[in-house]
RNA sequence: GCGGAUGUAGCUCAGUUGGUUAGAGCGCUGGUUUGUGGCACCGGAGGCCGUGGGUUCGAACCCCAUCAUUCGCCCCA
């Protein structure tokens, strides 16, 4: 029989304890920030009826990029490729009894059948954070502000990222009234704007001409040039500037300024491909030259909850991903040293094993995590094991210690060793734990 | 779905006018007289060179196919 491969399934990763430490650190940092704004955890099923996604995202996307199958009851289901439809369904189902505005978050796992590449995998994790039932620019400012707070909680500084902001209604108005495009042309132009930074200026111009058609091309290009030159709202052509939407955008920027956010800018070319956005759209970009890409984005989507036959409920949300966050932390050198969840690696010496087991129990009763090495190997081997596991403290228990009830506690970080009583060791461990780099949360369990 | 790059030890890689038992560093493991790691020294294990064909007296090396990884395009909920 052929040997089985040890490689994980395409587009997925194995999470060894070492990798889990970084993931846990990212999750708990997300959690800490959103909880501080009053967001509460929720969760949804891993599987949804396929049509939930089809209704929202279009048939092609669903066919090509979901893990879909027919269950034994002949139902078409899909592994969730995103959470927005699920949470919209949940809100719609109980909208009468949910306290609005509802601030909800989830950290979850998703799958999309895609070609893996840098920062994109088939199996991925992301934070979903939404506020339902709140109109106007305040919830938008809150969500964008939280995005910035999250990056700062990882140690990012303002110059490491920028926030681009645009508004869907402004885009529509621009396409229809300023550029004077019909529906089909507008769709094409939105796509073109969306990839403007990815293609050569000549290619952009040629494709724009194609959309305008021969007659309107010259005038159209001139108008686009004027749009692209706009750095603030004031630079926009009058037709657009006078619209009601502009006031909303300006209001949002005012709130952001008050919140101390300095790196937000208006960008008329920011599109966010999705159809369901109805107002503000935004996207966070990494400024690092080696990772010059979108980190995450979001916006207002007021129509989705209404798809489930309920009254429309306004919604603003965003979704940072794990992989992108990892890349961001790596290129900016923001990954902290992360140790084990184990507090003490206990080494039994001589005939001390039986006693060590008892002592370990005493520590555990105090909430200290103790791993007992019962192998009876030489001391240096046991020490090496402790180091390899990245446990910060090692403790020796032999007959002498059991008699005196004073144990040598070695701290690998400082290289020091002290003889301490059980109580003193417990308090030393508690002090040590207060450090933020310690991995103290497991997996995705959300409490 | 399309294009480029790369597959040699656990990891990072060396290894050409195709020639006998395939190498290094790190890691792993045993020891330097068993109550203290990181250093040093001495030993050891571990590879049918991604896989399958072909060319050749002879292939890690050349050719074809295939799979995988990776970067990009499309797409990105």
Coordinates of C-alpha atoms (C1' of nucleotides) in Angstrom, one line a residue:
Chain A
X1 CA 0.0 0.0 0.0
X2 CA 1.2 3.4 -0.9
X3 CA 2.3 5.6 2.0
X4 CA -0.3 8.3 2.9
X5 CA 0.7 11.9 2.3
X6 CA 1.4 14.1 5.3
X7 CA 0.5 17.2 3.4
X8 CA -2.7 19.0 4.3
X9 CA -5.4 19.3 1.8
X10 CA -4.8 22.0 -0.9
X11 CA -5.4 25.5 0.4
X12 CA -5.5 24.5 4.0
X13 CA -2.8 24.6 6.7
X14 CA -1.9 22.5 9.7
X15 CA -2.0 24.4 13.0
X16 CA 0.7 23.0 15.2
X17 CA 0.9 24.4 18.8
X18 CA 3.5 26.9 17.5
X19 CA 1.2 28.3 14.8
X20 CA -1.8 28.2 17.2
X21 CA 0.0 30.6 19.5
X22 CA 0.0 33.4 16.8
X23 CA -3.6 32.6 15.8
X24 CA -4.8 32.7 19.4
X25 CA -3.0 36.0 19.9
X26 CA -4.7 37.5 16.8
X27 CA -8.1 36.2 17.9
X28 CA -7.9 37.4 21.4
X29 CA -6.7 40.8 20.3
X30 CA -9.7 41.1 17.9
X31 CA -11.9 40.0 20.7
X32 CA -10.5 42.4 23.2
X33 CA -11.1 45.4 21.0
X34 CA -14.6 44.6 19.8
X35 CA -15.7 43.6 23.3
X36 CA -14.5 47.0 24.5
X37 CA -17.0 48.6 22.2
X38 CA -19.8 46.5 23.6
X39 CA -20.0 43.9 20.8
X40 CA -21.3 40.5 21.8
X41 CA -20.3 37.1 20.4
X42 CA -22.7 35.0 18.3
X43 CA -22.3 32.1 16.0
X44 CA -24.1 30.5 13.0
X45 CA -24.1 27.0 11.5
X46 CA -21.2 25.8 9.4
X47 CA -23.7 24.8 6.7
X48 CA -26.4 26.8 5.0
X49 CA -28.8 26.1 2.2
X50 CA -27.0 26.9 -1.0
X51 CA -29.7 29.4 -2.1
X52 CA -28.8 31.7 0.8
X53 CA -25.6 32.5 -1.0
X54 CA -27.0 32.3 -4.5
X55 CA -29.6 34.9 -3.8
X56 CA -26.9 37.3 -2.6
X57 CA -23.8 36.7 -4.6
X58 CA -25.0 35.4 -8.0
X59 CA -25.1 31.9 -9.4
X60 CA -21.7 31.8 -10.9
X61 CA -19.8 32.7 -7.7
X62 CA -21.8 30.0 -5.9
X63 CA -21.2 27.3 -8.5
X64 CA -17.5 28.0 -8.8
X65 CA -16.4 29.0 -5.4
X66 CA -18.4 27.2 -2.8
X67 CA -17.9 23.8 -1.2
X68 CA -21.4 22.7 -2.1
X69 CA -23.0 19.2 -1.9
X70 CA -26.3 17.4 -1.7
X71 CA -27.1 16.0 1.6
X72 CA -28.8 12.6 2.3
X73 CA -32.2 14.3 2.3
X74 CA -31.5 15.7 -1.2
X75 CA -30.9 19.2 0.1
X76 CA -28.4 21.5 -1.6
X77 CA -26.1 22.8 1.1
X78 CA -22.8 24.7 1.2
X79 CA -20.0 25.1 3.7
X80 CA -20.3 28.8 4.6
X81 CA -18.0 30.9 2.4
X82 CA -18.9 34.0 4.5
X83 CA -21.1 34.9 7.4
X84 CA -23.1 37.9 6.3
X85 CA -26.0 36.0 4.9
X86 CA -26.2 33.8 8.0
X87 CA -26.2 36.8 10.4
X88 CA -28.7 38.6 8.2
X89 CA -30.9 35.6 8.5
X90 CA -30.5 35.5 12.3
X91 CA -31.4 39.2 12.6
X92 CA -34.4 38.8 10.3
X93 CA -35.7 35.8 12.3
X94 CA -35.8 37.7 15.5
X95 CA -35.8 41.3 14.7
X96 CA -38.7 42.1 16.9
X97 CA -37.0 40.8 20.0
X98 CA -33.4 41.8 19.4
X99 CA -32.3 44.9 21.2
X100 CA -31.3 47.5 18.6
X101 CA -28.8 48.7 17.7
X102 CA -27.4 45.3 17.9
X103 CA -23.6 45.0 18.1
X104 CA -22.5 41.5 17.2
X105 CA -19.2 39.8 16.4
X106 CA -18.0 36.4 15.5
X107 CA -14.6 34.8 14.9
X108 CA -15.2 31.8 12.6
X109 CA -13.9 29.5 10.0
X110 CA -14.9 29.5 6.3
X111 CA -14.2 27.7 3.1
X112 CA -14.1 28.9 -0.5
X113 CA -13.1 26.7 -3.5
X114 CA -10.4 29.0 -4.9
X115 CA -6.9 28.9 -6.2
X116 CA -4.7 29.5 -3.2
X117 CA -2.2 32.3 -3.3
X118 CA -0.4 34.7 -0.9
X119 CA -2.8 35.7 1.8
X120 CA -5.6 33.6 0.4
X121 CA -6.5 30.1 1.3
X122 CA -9.4 27.7 0.8
X123 CA -9.9 27.4 4.5
X124 CA -9.7 30.7 6.4
X125 CA -10.7 32.5 9.5
X126 CA -12.1 36.0 9.9
X127 CA -13.6 38.3 12.4
X128 CA -17.1 39.5 11.4
X129 CA -18.3 42.6 13.2
X130 CA -21.5 44.3 12.5
X131 CA -23.9 46.9 13.9
X132 CA -27.6 46.5 13.0
X133 CA -30.4 48.9 13.2
X134 CA -28.4 52.1 13.3
X135 CA -28.7 54.8 10.6
X136 CA -26.3 57.5 9.6
X137 CA -22.6 58.1 9.8
X138 CA -22.1 57.3 13.5
X139 CA -22.2 53.6 13.2
X140 CA -20.0 53.8 10.2
X141 CA -17.5 55.9 12.1
X142 CA -17.6 53.4 15.0
X143 CA -16.9 50.5 12.7
X144 CA -14.1 52.2 10.9
X145 CA -12.6 53.4 14.2
X146 CA -12.7 49.9 15.5
X147 CA -10.8 48.7 12.5
X148 CA -8.1 51.2 13.3
X149 CA -8.1 50.3 16.9
X150 CA -7.6 46.7 16.1
X151 CA -4.5 47.4 14.0
X152 CA -3.2 49.6 16.8
X153 CA -3.9 46.9 19.3
X154 CA -1.4 44.8 17.4
X155 CA 1.1 47.6 17.7
X156 CA 0.6 49.2 14.3
X157 CA 1.2 52.9 13.9
X158 CA -0.8 55.4 11.8
X159 CA 1.7 55.4 9.0
X160 CA 1.5 51.6 8.5
X161 CA -2.0 51.7 7.0
X162 CA -4.4 54.0 5.3
X163 CA -8.2 53.9 5.1
X164 CA -9.9 54.7 1.8
X165 CA -13.5 55.7 2.0
X166 CA -16.2 56.1 -0.7
X167 CA -19.9 55.9 -0.9
X168 CA -22.0 53.7 -3.2
X169 CA -24.7 56.3 -3.7
X170 CA -22.1 58.8 -4.6
X171 CA -20.7 56.3 -7.1
X172 CA -24.1 55.8 -8.6
X173 CA -24.7 59.5 -8.9
X174 CA -21.3 60.0 -10.4
X175 CA -21.9 57.3 -13.0
X176 CA -25.4 58.5 -13.9
X177 CA -25.3 62.2 -13.7
X178 CA -21.7 63.3 -14.1
X179 CA -20.3 60.7 -16.5
X180 CA -23.8 60.2 -18.0
X181 CA -23.5 56.5 -18.3
X182 CA -26.4 54.0 -18.6
X183 CA -26.7 51.0 -16.3
X184 CA -24.6 48.6 -18.3
X185 CA -21.9 51.2 -18.9
X186 CA -21.9 52.1 -15.2
X187 CA -21.3 48.5 -14.2
X188 CA -18.3 48.2 -16.5
X189 CA -16.9 51.5 -15.3
X190 CA -17.2 50.4 -11.7
X191 CA -15.2 47.3 -12.5
X192 CA -12.7 49.4 -14.3
X193 CA -12.3 51.9 -11.5
X194 CA -11.9 48.9 -9.1
X195 CA -8.8 47.6 -10.9
X196 CA -7.4 51.0 -11.8
X197 CA -4.4 50.5 -9.5
X198 CA -3.6 47.1 -10.9
X199 CA -3.4 48.0 -14.6
X200 CA -1.3 50.3 -16.7
X201 CA -2.6 53.9 -17.2
X202 CA -2.8 53.2 -21.0
X203 CA -4.9 50.1 -20.5
X204 CA -7.1 52.1 -18.2
X205 CA -7.6 54.8 -20.8
X206 CA -8.2 52.3 -23.6
X207 CA -10.9 50.5 -21.6
X208 CA -12.5 53.7 -20.6
X209 CA -12.7 54.8 -24.2
X210 CA -14.3 51.5 -25.0
X211 CA -17.0 52.0 -22.4
X212 CA -17.8 55.6 -23.4
X213 CA -18.0 54.8 -27.1
X214 CA -16.4 56.9 -29.8
X215 CA -18.7 59.9 -29.3
X216 CA -18.3 60.6 -25.7
X217 CA -14.8 59.4 -25.1
X218 CA -12.9 62.6 -25.2
X219 CA -15.2 64.4 -22.9
X220 CA -15.6 61.4 -20.7
X221 CA -11.8 61.0 -20.2
X222 CA -11.5 64.6 -19.2
X223 CA -14.2 64.1 -16.6
X224 CA -12.5 61.0 -15.2
X225 CA -9.2 62.9 -15.0
X226 CA -10.9 65.5 -12.9
X227 CA -12.3 62.9 -10.6
X228 CA -9.1 61.1 -10.1
X229 CA -7.4 64.4 -9.2
X230 CA -9.8 64.9 -6.4
X231 CA -8.1 64.6 -3.0
X232 CA -10.9 65.9 -0.9
X233 CA -14.6 66.3 -1.4
X234 CA -14.1 70.0 -2.3
X235 CA -12.2 69.0 -5.4
X236 CA -15.2 67.1 -6.8
X237 CA -17.1 68.5 -9.7
X238 CA -20.1 70.6 -8.8
X239 CA -22.7 68.2 -10.0
X240 CA -21.6 65.6 -7.6
X241 CA -20.6 67.9 -4.8
X242 CA -24.1 69.3 -4.5
X243 CA -25.8 66.0 -3.9
X244 CA -27.2 65.0 -0.6
X245 CA -24.8 62.1 -0.3
X246 CA -21.8 64.3 -0.1
X247 CA -23.0 65.7 3.2
X248 CA -23.2 62.2 4.6
X249 CA -19.6 61.5 3.6
X250 CA -18.5 64.8 5.0
X251 CA -20.3 64.0 8.3
X252 CA -18.5 60.6 8.4
X253 CA -15.1 62.3 8.0
X254 CA -15.9 64.8 10.7
X255 CA -16.7 61.9 13.1
X256 CA -13.5 60.2 12.2
X257 CA -11.5 63.3 12.8
X258 CA -13.0 63.6 16.2
X259 CA -12.1 60.0 16.9
X260 CA -8.5 60.9 16.2
X261 CA -8.2 59.0 13.0
X262 CA -5.7 60.7 10.8
X263 CA -5.1 58.3 8.0
X264 CA -8.5 58.2 6.4
X265 CA -8.9 59.6 2.9
X266 CA -11.7 59.9 0.4
X267 CA -11.1 57.9 -2.7
X268 CA -13.6 58.1 -5.5
X269 CA -12.1 55.0 -7.2
X270 CA -12.7 52.7 -4.2
X271 CA -15.6 50.4 -5.4
X272 CA -15.8 47.1 -3.4
X273 CA -17.1 44.8 -6.0
X274 CA -20.1 43.6 -4.1
X275 CA -23.6 44.5 -5.2
X276 CA -25.1 44.6 -1.7
X277 CA -23.4 47.7 -0.4
X278 CA -25.8 50.6 -0.3
X279 CA -23.9 53.5 1.2
X280 CA -20.5 54.0 2.7
X281 CA -17.7 51.6 1.6
X282 CA -14.2 51.5 3.1
X283 CA -11.1 49.5 2.8
X284 CA -7.9 49.4 5.0
X285 CA -4.6 49.2 3.0
X286 CA -1.2 48.2 4.2
X287 CA 1.4 50.9 3.3
X288 CA 4.3 48.5 3.5
X289 CA 6.0 48.3 0.0
X290 CA 6.2 44.5 0.3
X291 CA 2.6 44.0 1.3
X292 CA 0.9 46.8 -0.6
X293 CA -2.6 45.4 -0.6
X294 CA -6.0 45.6 0.9
X295 CA -6.1 44.3 4.5
X296 CA -9.8 44.3 5.0
X297 CA -12.9 46.3 4.2
X298 CA -16.5 46.7 4.8
X299 CA -19.4 49.1 4.5
X300 CA -23.1 49.7 4.8
X301 CA -25.5 47.0 3.4
X302 CA -29.0 48.0 4.3
X303 CA -30.9 45.6 2.0
X304 CA -29.7 42.1 3.1
X305 CA -31.9 41.5 6.1
X306 CA -34.9 42.4 4.1
X307 CA -34.2 39.5 1.7
X308 CA -35.5 37.2 4.4
X309 CA -38.9 38.6 4.1
X310 CA -38.5 40.8 7.1
X311 CA -38.6 44.6 7.5
X312 CA -35.4 46.1 6.2
X313 CA -32.8 46.5 8.9
X314 CA -29.8 48.8 8.3
X315 CA -26.4 47.2 8.8
X316 CA -22.8 48.3 8.8
X317 CA -19.9 45.8 9.1
X318 CA -16.4 44.7 8.4
X319 CA -14.4 41.5 8.3
X320 CA -10.6 41.3 8.9
X321 CA -9.1 38.0 8.0
X322 CA -6.5 35.9 9.8
X323 CA -4.0 35.4 6.9
X324 CA -3.9 39.1 6.0
X325 CA -3.4 40.0 9.6
X326 CA -0.5 37.6 9.9
X327 CA 1.1 39.0 6.8
X328 CA 0.6 42.5 8.1
X329 CA 2.2 41.7 11.5
X330 CA 5.1 39.9 9.8
X331 CA 6.1 42.6 7.3
X332 CA 5.9 45.3 10.0
X333 CA 7.8 43.1 12.5
X334 CA 4.9 43.2 15.0
X335 CA 4.7 39.5 15.8
X336 CA 5.4 39.2 19.6
X337 CA 7.2 36.3 21.2
X338 CA 4.5 33.9 22.2
X339 CA 5.1 31.3 24.9
X340 CA 3.3 28.2 26.0
X341 CA 0.0 28.1 27.9
X342 CA 1.9 25.9 30.4
X343 CA 3.2 27.8 33.4
X344 CA 5.6 25.3 34.9
X345 CA 7.4 22.3 33.6
X346 CA 8.0 20.1 36.6
X347 CA 11.0 17.9 36.7
X348 CA 11.1 15.1 39.2
X349 CA 14.5 14.2 40.5
X350 CA 15.6 10.9 42.0
X351 CA 12.7 9.2 43.8
X352 CA 10.6 12.4 43.8
X353 CA 8.1 11.4 41.1
X354 CA 5.3 10.3 43.5
X355 CA 5.7 13.4 45.6
X356 CA 5.9 15.6 42.5
X357 CA 2.5 14.3 41.3
X358 CA 1.0 15.5 44.5
X359 CA 2.8 18.9 44.3
X360 CA 1.6 19.3 40.7
X361 CA -2.0 18.7 41.9
X362 CA -1.6 21.4 44.5
X363 CA -0.5 23.9 41.9
X364 CA -3.3 23.0 39.6
X365 CA -5.8 23.6 42.4
X366 CA -4.4 27.1 42.5
X367 CA -5.0 27.6 38.8
X368 CA -1.4 27.1 37.7
X369 CA -0.8 25.0 34.6
X370 CA 1.8 22.3 35.4
X371 CA 3.2 19.8 33.0
X372 CA 4.9 17.0 34.9
X373 CA 7.8 15.2 33.2
X374 CA 7.5 11.6 34.4
X375 CA 10.0 10.1 32.0
X376 CA 12.8 9.9 34.6
X377 CA 15.3 11.0 32.0
X378 CA 18.5 12.9 32.8
X379 CA 17.9 16.5 34.0
X380 CA 19.5 18.0 31.0
X381 CA 17.1 16.2 28.7
X382 CA 14.1 17.3 30.7
X383 CA 15.4 20.9 30.7
X384 CA 15.8 20.8 26.9
X385 CA 12.3 19.5 26.5
X386 CA 11.0 22.4 28.6
X387 CA 12.9 24.9 26.5
X388 CA 11.6 23.3 23.3
X389 CA 8.1 23.5 24.5
X390 CA 8.7 27.2 25.3
X391 CA 7.5 26.8 28.9
X392 CA 8.9 29.8 30.8
X393 CA 9.4 28.2 34.2
X394 CA 10.9 24.9 35.3
X395 CA 10.6 23.5 38.8
X396 CA 12.6 20.8 40.4
X397 CA 11.1 18.3 42.8
X398 CA 13.3 15.8 44.6
X399 CA 13.2 14.2 48.0
X400 CA 14.9 17.1 49.6
X401 CA 12.4 19.6 48.3
X402 CA 9.5 17.4 49.3
X403 CA 10.8 17.5 52.9
X404 CA 11.5 21.2 53.1
X405 CA 8.5 22.2 50.8
X406 CA 10.8 24.8 49.1
X407 CA 11.4 24.3 45.4
X408 CA 13.9 25.7 43.0
X409 CA 12.0 27.6 40.3
X410 CA 14.0 28.5 37.2
X411 CA 12.9 31.3 34.9
X412 CA 14.2 30.8 31.4
X413 CA 13.6 34.4 30.4
X414 CA 15.8 35.9 33.1
X415 CA 18.0 32.8 33.6
X416 CA 17.6 33.1 37.4
X417 CA 16.7 30.4 39.8
X418 CA 15.1 30.9 43.3
X419 CA 14.1 28.6 46.0
X420 CA 10.5 29.4 46.9
X421 CA 7.5 28.0 48.7
X422 CA 4.4 26.9 46.9
X423 CA 2.6 30.2 47.7
X424 CA 5.4 32.3 46.5
X425 CA 5.7 30.3 43.3
X426 CA 1.9 30.7 42.6
X427 CA 2.2 34.5 43.0
X428 CA 5.3 34.6 40.8
X429 CA 3.4 32.8 38.1
X430 CA 0.4 35.1 38.4
X431 CA 2.7 38.1 37.9
X432 CA 4.3 36.5 35.0
X433 CA 0.9 35.7 33.4
X434 CA -0.1 39.4 33.3
X435 CA 2.2 39.8 30.4
X436 CA 0.2 40.2 27.1
X437 CA 2.3 37.8 25.1
X438 CA 1.3 34.7 26.9
X439 CA -1.0 32.4 25.0
X440 CA -3.9 32.0 27.3
X441 CA -6.8 31.3 25.0
X442 CA -7.5 28.2 23.0
X443 CA -9.0 27.7 19.5
X444 CA -12.0 29.6 18.5
X445 CA -14.1 29.2 21.6
X446 CA -15.7 32.5 22.2
X447 CA -16.8 33.5 25.6
Chain B
rG1 C1' -9.9 28.4 -15.8
rC2 C1' -4.8 30.9 -17.7
rG3 C1' 0.6 32.0 -17.2
rG4 C1' 5.7 32.0 -14.7
rA5 C1' 9.0 29.6 -11.0
rU6 C1' 10.3 25.5 -8.0
rG7 C1' 10.4 20.0 -6.3
rU8 C1' 17.5 16.5 -3.5
rA9 C1' 17.8 14.4 4.6
rG10 C1' 12.9 16.9 9.5
rC11 C1' 14.4 22.4 7.8
rU12 C1' 17.6 25.7 4.4
rC13 C1' 20.1 24.4 0.4
rA14 C1' 24.8 22.6 -2.6
rG15 C1' 25.5 19.0 -6.2
rU16 C1' 26.6 20.1 -15.2
rU17 C1' 30.4 19.2 -20.7
rG18 C1' 25.4 12.5 -17.7
rG19 C1' 30.2 8.1 -14.8
rU20 C1' 31.5 4.1 -9.3
rU21 C1' 29.0 3.7 -2.0
rA22 C1' 24.7 11.6 -3.1
rG23 C1' 26.9 16.2 0.3
rA24 C1' 26.9 20.7 3.9
rG25 C1' 24.8 23.7 7.8
rC26 C1' 21.1 23.6 11.3
rG27 C1' 17.9 20.1 13.6
rC28 C1' 17.3 15.0 15.8
rU29 C1' 19.7 11.1 18.7
rG30 C1' 23.7 8.7 22.1
rG31 C1' 27.9 9.8 25.0
rU32 C1' 31.8 13.2 27.6
rU33 C1' 31.0 8.8 34.8
rU34 C1' 23.0 10.0 35.6
rG35 C1' 20.6 17.4 40.9
rU36 C1' 20.4 22.0 36.0
rG37 C1' 19.6 23.6 29.2
rG38 C1' 21.9 27.2 25.6
rC39 C1' 28.7 26.4 24.6
rA40 C1' 32.6 22.6 23.2
rC41 C1' 34.3 17.7 21.8
rC42 C1' 33.3 12.5 20.1
rG43 C1' 29.8 9.0 17.8
rG44 C1' 24.9 7.7 15.3
rA45 C1' 20.3 7.5 12.7
rG46 C1' 17.9 9.7 8.5
rG47 C1' 17.3 10.5 1.1
rC48 C1' 15.3 4.6 -4.6
rC49 C1' 17.1 13.0 -5.6
rG50 C1' 8.1 14.5 -6.1
rU51 C1' 5.9 10.4 -9.2
rG52 C1' 5.6 7.6 -14.0
rG53 C1' 7.6 6.8 -18.6
rG54 C1' 11.6 7.7 -22.4
rU55 C1' 16.8 8.5 -24.4
rU56 C1' 21.7 6.1 -22.9
rC57 C1' 26.4 1.0 -21.6
rG58 C1' 25.1 4.4 -17.5
rA59 C1' 20.3 9.7 -15.3
rA60 C1' 19.6 13.8 -9.3
rC61 C1' 21.5 16.0 -14.0
rC62 C1' 18.7 15.4 -20.9
rC63 C1' 13.3 14.7 -23.0
rC64 C1' 7.8 13.9 -22.2
rA65 C1' 3.9 13.4 -18.9
rU66 C1' 1.8 13.8 -14.2
rC67 C1' 1.3 15.5 -9.2
rA68 C1' 2.5 19.1 -5.6
rU69 C1' 4.2 23.8 -3.8
rU70 C1' 4.6 28.9 -4.9
rC71 C1' 4.0 33.9 -7.3
rG72 C1' 0.8 36.4 -10.5
rC73 C1' -3.9 36.8 -13.8
rC74 C1' -9.3 35.9 -13.5
rC75 C1' -12.2 36.3 -9.2
rC76 C1' -12.5 37.9 -4.4
rA77 C1' -19.0 37.3 -0.6

